[in-house]
Coordinates of N, CA and C in Angstrom, one line a residue:
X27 N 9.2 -9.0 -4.8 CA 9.4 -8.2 -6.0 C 8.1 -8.4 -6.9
X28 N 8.0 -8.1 -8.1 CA 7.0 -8.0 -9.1 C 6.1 -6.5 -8.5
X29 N 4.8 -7.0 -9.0 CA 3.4 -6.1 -9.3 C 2.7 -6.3 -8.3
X30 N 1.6 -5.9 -7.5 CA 0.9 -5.9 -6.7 C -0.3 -6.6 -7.4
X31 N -0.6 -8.0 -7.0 CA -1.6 -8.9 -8.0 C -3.0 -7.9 -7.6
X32 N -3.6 -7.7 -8.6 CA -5.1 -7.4 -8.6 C -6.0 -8.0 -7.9
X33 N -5.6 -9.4 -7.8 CA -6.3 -10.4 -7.0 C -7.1 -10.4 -5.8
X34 N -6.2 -9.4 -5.4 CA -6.1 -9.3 -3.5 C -7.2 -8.6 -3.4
X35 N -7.9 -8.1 -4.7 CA -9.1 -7.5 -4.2 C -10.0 -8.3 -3.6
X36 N -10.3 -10.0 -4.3 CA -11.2 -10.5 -3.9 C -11.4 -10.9 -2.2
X37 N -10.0 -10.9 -1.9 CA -10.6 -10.9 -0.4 C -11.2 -9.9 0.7
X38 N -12.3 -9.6 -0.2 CA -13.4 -8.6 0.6 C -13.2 -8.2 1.9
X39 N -13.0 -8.8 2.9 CA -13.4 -8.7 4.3 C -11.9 -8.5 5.0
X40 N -11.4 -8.8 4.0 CA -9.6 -7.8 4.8 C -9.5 -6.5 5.2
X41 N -8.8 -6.9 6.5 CA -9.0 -5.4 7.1 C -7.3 -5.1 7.3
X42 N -6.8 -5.9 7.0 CA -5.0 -5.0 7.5 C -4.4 -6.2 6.1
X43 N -3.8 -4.8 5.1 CA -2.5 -5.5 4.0 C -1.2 -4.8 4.2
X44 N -0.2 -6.1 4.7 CA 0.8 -5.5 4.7 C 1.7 -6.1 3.4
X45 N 2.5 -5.0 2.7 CA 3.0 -5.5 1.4 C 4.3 -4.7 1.2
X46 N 4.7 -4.0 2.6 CA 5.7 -2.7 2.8 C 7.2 -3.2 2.8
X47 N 7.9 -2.6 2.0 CA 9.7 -3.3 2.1 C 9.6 -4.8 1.3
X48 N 8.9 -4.4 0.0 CA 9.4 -5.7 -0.6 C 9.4 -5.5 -2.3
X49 N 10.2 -4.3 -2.5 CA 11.0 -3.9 -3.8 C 9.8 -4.1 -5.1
X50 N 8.3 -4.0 -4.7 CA 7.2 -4.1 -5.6 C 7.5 -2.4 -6.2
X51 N 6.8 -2.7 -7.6 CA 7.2 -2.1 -8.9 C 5.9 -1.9 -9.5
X52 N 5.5 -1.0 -10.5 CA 4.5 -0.6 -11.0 C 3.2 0.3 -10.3
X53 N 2.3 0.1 -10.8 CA 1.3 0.8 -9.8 C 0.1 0.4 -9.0
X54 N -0.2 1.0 -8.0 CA -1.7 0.4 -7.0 C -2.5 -0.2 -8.3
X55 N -2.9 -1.2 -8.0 CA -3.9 -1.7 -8.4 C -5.3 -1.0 -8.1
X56 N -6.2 -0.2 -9.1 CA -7.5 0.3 -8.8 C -8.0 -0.7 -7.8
X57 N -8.2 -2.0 -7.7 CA -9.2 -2.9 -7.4 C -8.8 -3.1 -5.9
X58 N -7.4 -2.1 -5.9 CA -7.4 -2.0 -4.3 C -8.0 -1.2 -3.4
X59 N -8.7 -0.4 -4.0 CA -9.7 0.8 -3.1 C -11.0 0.5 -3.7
X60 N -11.1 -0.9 -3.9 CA -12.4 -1.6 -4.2 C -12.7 -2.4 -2.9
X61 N -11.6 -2.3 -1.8 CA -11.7 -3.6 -0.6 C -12.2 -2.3 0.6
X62 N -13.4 -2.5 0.8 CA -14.3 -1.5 1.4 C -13.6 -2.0 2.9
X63 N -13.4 -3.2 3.3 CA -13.2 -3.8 4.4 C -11.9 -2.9 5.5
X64 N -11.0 -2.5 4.4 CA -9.4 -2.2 5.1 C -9.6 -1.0 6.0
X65 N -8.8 -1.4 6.7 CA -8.6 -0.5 8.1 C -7.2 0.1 8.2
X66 N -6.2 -1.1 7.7 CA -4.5 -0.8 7.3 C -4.3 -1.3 6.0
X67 N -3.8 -0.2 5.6 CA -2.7 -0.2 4.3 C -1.8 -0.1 4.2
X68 N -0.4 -0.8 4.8 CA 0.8 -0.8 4.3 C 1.5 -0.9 3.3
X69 N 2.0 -0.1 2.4 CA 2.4 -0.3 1.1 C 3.3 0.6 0.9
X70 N 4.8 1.1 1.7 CA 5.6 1.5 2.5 C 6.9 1.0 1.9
X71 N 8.2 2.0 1.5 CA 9.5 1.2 1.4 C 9.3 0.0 -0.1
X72 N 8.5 0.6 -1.3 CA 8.9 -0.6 -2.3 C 9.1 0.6 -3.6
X73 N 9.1 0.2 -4.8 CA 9.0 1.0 -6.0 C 8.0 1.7 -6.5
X74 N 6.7 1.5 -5.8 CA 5.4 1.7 -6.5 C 5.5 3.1 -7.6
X75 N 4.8 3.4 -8.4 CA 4.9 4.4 -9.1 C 3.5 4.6 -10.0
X76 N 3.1 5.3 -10.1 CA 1.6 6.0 -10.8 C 1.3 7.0 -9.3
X77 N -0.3 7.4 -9.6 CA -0.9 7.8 -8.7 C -1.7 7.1 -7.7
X78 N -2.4 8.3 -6.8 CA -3.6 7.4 -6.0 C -4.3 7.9 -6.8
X79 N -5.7 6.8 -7.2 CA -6.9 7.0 -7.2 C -7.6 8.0 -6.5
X80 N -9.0 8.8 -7.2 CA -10.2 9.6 -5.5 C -10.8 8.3 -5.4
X81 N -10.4 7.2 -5.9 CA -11.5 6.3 -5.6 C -11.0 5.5 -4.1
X82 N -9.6 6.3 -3.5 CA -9.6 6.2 -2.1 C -11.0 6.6 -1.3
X83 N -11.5 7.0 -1.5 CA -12.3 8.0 -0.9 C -13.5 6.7 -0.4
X84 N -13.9 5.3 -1.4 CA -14.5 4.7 -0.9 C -13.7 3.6 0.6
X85 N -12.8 3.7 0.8 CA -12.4 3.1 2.0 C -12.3 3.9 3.4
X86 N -14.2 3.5 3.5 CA -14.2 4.5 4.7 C -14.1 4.2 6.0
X87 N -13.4 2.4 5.8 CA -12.7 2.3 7.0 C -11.0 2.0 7.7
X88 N -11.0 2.7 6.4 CA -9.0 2.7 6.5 C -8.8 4.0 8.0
X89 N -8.1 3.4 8.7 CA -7.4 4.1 9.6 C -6.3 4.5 9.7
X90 N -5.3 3.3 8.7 CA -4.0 3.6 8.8 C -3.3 3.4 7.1
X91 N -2.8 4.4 6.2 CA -2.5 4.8 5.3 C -1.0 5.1 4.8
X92 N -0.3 3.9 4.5 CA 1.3 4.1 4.4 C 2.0 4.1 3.3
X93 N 2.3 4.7 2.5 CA 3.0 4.4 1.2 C 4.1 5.2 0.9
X94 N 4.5 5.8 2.1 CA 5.6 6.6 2.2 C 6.8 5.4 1.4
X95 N 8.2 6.4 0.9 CA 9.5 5.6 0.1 C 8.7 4.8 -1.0
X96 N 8.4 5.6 -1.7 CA 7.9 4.8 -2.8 C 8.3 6.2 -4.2
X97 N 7.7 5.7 -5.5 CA 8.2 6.5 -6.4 C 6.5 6.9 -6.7
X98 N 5.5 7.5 -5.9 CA 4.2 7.4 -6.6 C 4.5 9.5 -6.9
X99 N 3.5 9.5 -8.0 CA 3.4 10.8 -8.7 C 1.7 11.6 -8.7
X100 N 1.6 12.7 -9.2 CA 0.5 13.2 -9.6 C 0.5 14.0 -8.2
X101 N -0.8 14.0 -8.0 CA -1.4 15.5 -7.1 C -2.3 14.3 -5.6
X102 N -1.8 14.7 -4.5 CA -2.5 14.4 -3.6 C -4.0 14.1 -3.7
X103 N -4.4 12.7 -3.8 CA -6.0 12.5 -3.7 C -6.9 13.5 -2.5
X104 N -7.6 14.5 -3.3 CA -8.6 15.3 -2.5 C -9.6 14.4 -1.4
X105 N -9.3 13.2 -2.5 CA -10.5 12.2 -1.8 C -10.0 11.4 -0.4
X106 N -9.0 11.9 0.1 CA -8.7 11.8 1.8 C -9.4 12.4 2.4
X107 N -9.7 13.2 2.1 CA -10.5 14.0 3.3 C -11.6 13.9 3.2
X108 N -12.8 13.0 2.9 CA -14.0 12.0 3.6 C -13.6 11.0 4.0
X109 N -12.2 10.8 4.4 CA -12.4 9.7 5.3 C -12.3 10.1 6.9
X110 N -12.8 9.7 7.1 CA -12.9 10.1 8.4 C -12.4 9.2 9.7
X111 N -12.3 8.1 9.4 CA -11.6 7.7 10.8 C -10.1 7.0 10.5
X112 N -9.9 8.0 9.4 CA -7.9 8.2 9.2 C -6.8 8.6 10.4
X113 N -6.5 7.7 10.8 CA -5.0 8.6 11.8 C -4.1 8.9 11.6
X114 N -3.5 8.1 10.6 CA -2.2 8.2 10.3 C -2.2 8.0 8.8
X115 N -1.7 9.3 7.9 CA -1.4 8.9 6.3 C -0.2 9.7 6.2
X116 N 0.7 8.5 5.9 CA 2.3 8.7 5.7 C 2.7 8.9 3.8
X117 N 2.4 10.1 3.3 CA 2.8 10.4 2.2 C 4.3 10.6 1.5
X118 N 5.0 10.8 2.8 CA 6.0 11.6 2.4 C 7.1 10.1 2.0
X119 N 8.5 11.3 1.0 CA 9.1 10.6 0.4 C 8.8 9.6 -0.9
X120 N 7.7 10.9 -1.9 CA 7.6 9.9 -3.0 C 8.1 11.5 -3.6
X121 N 7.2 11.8 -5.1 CA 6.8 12.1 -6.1 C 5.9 12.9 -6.6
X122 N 5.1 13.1 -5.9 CA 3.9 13.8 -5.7 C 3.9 15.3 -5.9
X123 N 3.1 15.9 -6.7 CA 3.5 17.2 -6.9 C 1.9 17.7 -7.2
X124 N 1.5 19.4 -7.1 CA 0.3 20.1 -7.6 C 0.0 20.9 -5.4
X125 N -0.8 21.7 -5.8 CA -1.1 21.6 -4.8 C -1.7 20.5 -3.2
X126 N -1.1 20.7 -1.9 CA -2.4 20.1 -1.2 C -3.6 20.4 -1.2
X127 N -4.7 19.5 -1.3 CA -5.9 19.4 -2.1 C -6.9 20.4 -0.6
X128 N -7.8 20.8 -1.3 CA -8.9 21.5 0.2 C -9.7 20.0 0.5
X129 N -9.4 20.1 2.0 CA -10.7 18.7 2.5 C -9.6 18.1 3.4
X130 N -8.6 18.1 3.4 CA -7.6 17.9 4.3 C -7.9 17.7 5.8
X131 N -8.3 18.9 5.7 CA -8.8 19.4 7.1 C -10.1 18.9 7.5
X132 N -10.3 17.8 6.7 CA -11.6 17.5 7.5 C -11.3 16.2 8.0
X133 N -10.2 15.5 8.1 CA -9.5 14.8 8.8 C -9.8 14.2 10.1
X134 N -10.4 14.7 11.1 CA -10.9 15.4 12.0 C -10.4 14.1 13.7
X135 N -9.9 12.9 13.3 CA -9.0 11.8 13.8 C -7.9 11.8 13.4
X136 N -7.2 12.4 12.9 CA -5.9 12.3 12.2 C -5.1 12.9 13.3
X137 N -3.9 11.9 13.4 CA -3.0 12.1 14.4 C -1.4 12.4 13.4
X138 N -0.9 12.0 12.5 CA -0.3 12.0 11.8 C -0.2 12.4 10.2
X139 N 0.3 13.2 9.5 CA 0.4 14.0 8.6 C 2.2 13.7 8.1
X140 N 2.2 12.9 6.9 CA 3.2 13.7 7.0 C 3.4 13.3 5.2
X141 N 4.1 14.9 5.0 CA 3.9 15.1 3.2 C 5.4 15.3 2.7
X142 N 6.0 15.2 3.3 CA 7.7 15.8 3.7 C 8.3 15.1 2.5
X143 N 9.5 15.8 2.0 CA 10.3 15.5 0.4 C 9.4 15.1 -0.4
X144 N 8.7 15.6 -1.0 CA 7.5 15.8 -2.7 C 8.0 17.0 -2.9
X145 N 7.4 16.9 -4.5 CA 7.2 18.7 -4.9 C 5.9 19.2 -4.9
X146 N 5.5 19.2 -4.1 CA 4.4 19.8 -3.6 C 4.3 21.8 -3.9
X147 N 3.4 22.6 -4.1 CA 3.2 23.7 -4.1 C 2.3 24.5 -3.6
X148 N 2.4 26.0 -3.5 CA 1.0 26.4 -2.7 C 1.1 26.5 -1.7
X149 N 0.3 27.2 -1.1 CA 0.2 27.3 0.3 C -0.1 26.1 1.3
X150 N -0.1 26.6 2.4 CA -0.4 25.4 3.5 C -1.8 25.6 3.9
X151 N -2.2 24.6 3.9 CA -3.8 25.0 3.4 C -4.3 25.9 5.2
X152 N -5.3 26.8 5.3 CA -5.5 27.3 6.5 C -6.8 26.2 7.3
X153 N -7.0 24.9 6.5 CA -8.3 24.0 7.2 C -7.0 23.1 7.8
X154 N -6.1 23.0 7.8 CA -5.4 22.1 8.8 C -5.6 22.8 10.3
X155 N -5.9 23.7 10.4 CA -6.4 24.1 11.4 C -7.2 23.6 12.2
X156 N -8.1 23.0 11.4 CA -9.1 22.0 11.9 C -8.9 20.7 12.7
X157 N -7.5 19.8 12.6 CA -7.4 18.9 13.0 C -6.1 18.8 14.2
X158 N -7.6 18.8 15.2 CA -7.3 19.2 16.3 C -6.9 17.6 17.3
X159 N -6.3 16.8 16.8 CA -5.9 15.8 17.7 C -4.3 15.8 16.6
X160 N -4.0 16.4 16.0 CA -2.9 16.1 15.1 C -1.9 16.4 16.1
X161 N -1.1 15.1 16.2 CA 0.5 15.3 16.8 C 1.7 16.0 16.2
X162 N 1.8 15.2 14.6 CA 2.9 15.3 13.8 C 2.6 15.8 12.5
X163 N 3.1 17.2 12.3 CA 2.8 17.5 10.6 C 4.5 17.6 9.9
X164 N 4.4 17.1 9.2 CA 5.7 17.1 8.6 C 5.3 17.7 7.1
X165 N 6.0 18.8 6.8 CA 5.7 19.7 5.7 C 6.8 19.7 4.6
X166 N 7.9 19.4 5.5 CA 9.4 19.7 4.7 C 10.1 19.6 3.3
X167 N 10.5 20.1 3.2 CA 11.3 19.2 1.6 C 10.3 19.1 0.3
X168 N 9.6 20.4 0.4 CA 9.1 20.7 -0.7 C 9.2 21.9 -1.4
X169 N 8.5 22.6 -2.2 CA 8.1 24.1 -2.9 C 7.4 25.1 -2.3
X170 N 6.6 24.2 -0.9 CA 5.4 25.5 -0.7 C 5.8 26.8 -0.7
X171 N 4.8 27.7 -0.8 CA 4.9 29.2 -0.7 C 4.0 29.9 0.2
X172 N 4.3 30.9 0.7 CA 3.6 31.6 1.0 C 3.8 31.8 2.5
X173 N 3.0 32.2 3.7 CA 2.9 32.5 5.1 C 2.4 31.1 5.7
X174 N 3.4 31.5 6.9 CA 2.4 30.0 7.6 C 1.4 30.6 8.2
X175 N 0.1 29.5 7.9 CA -1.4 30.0 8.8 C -1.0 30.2 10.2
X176 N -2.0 31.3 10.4 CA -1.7 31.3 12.0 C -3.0 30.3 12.7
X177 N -4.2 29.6 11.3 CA -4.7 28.5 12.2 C -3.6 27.3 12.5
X178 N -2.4 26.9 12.3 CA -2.5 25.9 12.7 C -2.1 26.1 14.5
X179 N -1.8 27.4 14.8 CA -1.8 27.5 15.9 C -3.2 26.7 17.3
X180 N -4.2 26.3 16.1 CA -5.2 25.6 16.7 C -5.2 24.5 17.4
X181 N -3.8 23.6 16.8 CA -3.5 22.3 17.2 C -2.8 22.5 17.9
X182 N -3.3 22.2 19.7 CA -2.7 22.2 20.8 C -1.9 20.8 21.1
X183 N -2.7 19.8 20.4 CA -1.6 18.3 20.4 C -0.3 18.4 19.9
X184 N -0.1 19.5 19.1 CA 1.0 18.9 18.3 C 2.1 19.2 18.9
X185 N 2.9 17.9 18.6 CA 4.1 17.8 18.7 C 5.3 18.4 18.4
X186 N 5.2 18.1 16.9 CA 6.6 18.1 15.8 C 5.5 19.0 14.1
X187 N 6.6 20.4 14.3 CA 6.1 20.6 13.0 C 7.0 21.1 11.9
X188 N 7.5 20.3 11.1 CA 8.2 20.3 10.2 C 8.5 21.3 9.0
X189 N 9.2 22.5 8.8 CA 8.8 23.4 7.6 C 9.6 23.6 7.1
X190 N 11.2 23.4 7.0 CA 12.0 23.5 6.3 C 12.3 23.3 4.7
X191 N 13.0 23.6 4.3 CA 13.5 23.2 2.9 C 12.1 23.2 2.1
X192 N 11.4 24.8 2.0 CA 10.5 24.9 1.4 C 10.8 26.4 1.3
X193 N 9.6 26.9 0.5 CA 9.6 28.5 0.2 C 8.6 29.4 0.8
X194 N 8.7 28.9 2.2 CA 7.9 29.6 2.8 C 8.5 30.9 3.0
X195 N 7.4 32.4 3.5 CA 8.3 33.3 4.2 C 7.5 34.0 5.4
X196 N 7.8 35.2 5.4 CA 7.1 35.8 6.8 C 7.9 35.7 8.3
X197 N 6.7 35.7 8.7 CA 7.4 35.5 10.5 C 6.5 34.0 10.7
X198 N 6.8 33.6 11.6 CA 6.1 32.6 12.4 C 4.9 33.3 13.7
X199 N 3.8 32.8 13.3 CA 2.9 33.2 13.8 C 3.2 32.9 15.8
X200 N 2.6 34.1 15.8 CA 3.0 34.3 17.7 C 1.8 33.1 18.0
X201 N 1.1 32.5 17.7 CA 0.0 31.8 18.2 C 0.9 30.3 18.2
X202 N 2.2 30.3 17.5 CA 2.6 29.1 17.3 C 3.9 28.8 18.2
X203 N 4.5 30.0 18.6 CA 5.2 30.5 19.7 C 5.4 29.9 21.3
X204 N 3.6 30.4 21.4 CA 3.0 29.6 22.6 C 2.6 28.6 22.7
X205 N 2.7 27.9 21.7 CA 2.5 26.4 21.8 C 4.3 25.6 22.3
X206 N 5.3 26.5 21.8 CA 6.3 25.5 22.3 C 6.2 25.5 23.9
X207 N 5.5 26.4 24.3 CA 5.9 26.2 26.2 C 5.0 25.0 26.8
X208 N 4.2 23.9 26.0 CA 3.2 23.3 25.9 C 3.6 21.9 25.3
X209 N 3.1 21.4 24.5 CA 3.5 20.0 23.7 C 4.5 19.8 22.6
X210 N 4.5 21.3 22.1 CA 5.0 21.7 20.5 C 6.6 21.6 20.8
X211 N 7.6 20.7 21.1 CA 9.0 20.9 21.4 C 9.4 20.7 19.9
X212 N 9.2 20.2 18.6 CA 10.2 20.1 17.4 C 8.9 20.9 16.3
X213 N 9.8 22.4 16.1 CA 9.2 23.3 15.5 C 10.4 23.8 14.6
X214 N 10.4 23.0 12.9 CA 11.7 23.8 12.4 C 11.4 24.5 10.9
X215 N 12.1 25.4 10.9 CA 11.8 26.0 9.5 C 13.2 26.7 8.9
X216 N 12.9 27.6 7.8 CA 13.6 27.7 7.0 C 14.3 29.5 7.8
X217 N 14.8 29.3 9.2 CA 14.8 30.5 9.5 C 16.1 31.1 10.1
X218 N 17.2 30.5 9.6 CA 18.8 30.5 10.0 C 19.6 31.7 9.0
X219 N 20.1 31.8 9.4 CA 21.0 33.2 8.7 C 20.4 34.6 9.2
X220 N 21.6 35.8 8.5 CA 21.1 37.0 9.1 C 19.7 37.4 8.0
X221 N 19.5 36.9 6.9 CA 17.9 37.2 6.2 C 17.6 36.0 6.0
X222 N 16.8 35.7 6.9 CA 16.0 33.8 7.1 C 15.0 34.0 6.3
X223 N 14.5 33.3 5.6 CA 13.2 32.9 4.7 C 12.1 33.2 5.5
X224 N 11.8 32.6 6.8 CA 11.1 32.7 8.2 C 11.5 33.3 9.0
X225 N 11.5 34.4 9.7 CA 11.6 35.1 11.3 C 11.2 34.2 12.1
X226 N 11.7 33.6 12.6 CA 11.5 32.7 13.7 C 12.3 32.7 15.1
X227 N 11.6 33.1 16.2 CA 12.7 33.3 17.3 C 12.5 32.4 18.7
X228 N 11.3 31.6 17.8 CA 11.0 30.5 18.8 C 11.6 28.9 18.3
X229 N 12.0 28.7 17.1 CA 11.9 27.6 16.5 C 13.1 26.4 17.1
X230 N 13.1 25.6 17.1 CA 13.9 24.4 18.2 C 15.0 24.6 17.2
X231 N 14.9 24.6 15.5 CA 15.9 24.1 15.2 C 15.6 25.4 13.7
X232 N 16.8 26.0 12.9 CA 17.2 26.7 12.3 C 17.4 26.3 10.7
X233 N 17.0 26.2 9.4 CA 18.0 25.9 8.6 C 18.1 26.7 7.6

């Protein structure tokens, strides 16, 4: 319990903090994206609450990025996307609201995405198209609007792509279609009843 001590900055040459599931309260400590060293950030499952910093942007050797179940707010740090050997940043289930930021897509190791229950808005950016080793996008449980890109039909890895309980509309791009006969088996959106939000005639699962 308590605050995440400032402290922890001083140990420079740390490469993995885990601090996840232990009912901490208040906000990131700046002096945490002062530790150039980190490779893993676990900080997952507690109270945290403020924003991120862009001064994420200097941890350019974080790989692994977790602060999902937390109460954190404000607008997705743009400053993710110069990092570059990110795989996995687990956003989802805070607070976070404004658009997803452009630079996203430049991700370009990122295996995992996931932004799911925020109030997020705006479109789905069309540079996610770019990240082409991505398994898992998890979109769900927000505000977005608009068409889904038919780049993300780019990402042949993916797995699971999440779009539900958002304000998306349109059809579902035929380029995303062809991906379920391929890796893509959990593709859900907002596309059940006789006027679905989404036309969707491929999607695994309906809501």
């Amino acid at each position: 319990t308590g605050e995440i001590p400032s402290e922890l900055s001083e140990a420079t040459s740390l490469e993995i903090l885990y601090l996840d599931s232990n009912e901490l309260k208040g906000s990131i400590p700046a002096s945490i994206f002062t530790m150039t060293s980190l490779q893993q950030l676990h900080l997952y499952k507690n109270q945290l609450t403020g924003g991120i910093p862009e001064t994420i942007s200097d941890l350019t050797n974080l790989k692994k990025f977790y602060v999902d179940g937390n109460k954190l707010q404000f607008r997705v740090p743009a400053g993710l996307g110069v990092l570059n050997n990110l795989q996995y940043v687990f956003l989802n289930d805070n607070e976070f609201t404004g658009d997803i930021p452009d630079g996203l897509g430049d991700m370009r190791d990122l295996r995992e995405l996931r932004l799911a229950n925020n109030n997020l808005v705006g479109p789905i950016p069309n540079d996610f198209g770019n990240l082409y080793d991505l398994e898992i996008l998890l979109l769900n449980g927000n505000d977005l609007t608009g068409a889904i890109p038919k780049e993300l039909g780019e990402l042949t890895k993916l797995a699971s792509l999440r779009l539900q309980d958002n304000d998306l509309n349109g059809e579902m791009p035929t380029i995303m279609c062809l991906l379920r006969s391929t890796k893509l088996k959990l593709l859900e959106s907002d596309c059940d009843g006789d006027s679905p939000e989404v036309v969707c005639t491929c999607c695994s699962d309906c809501f």
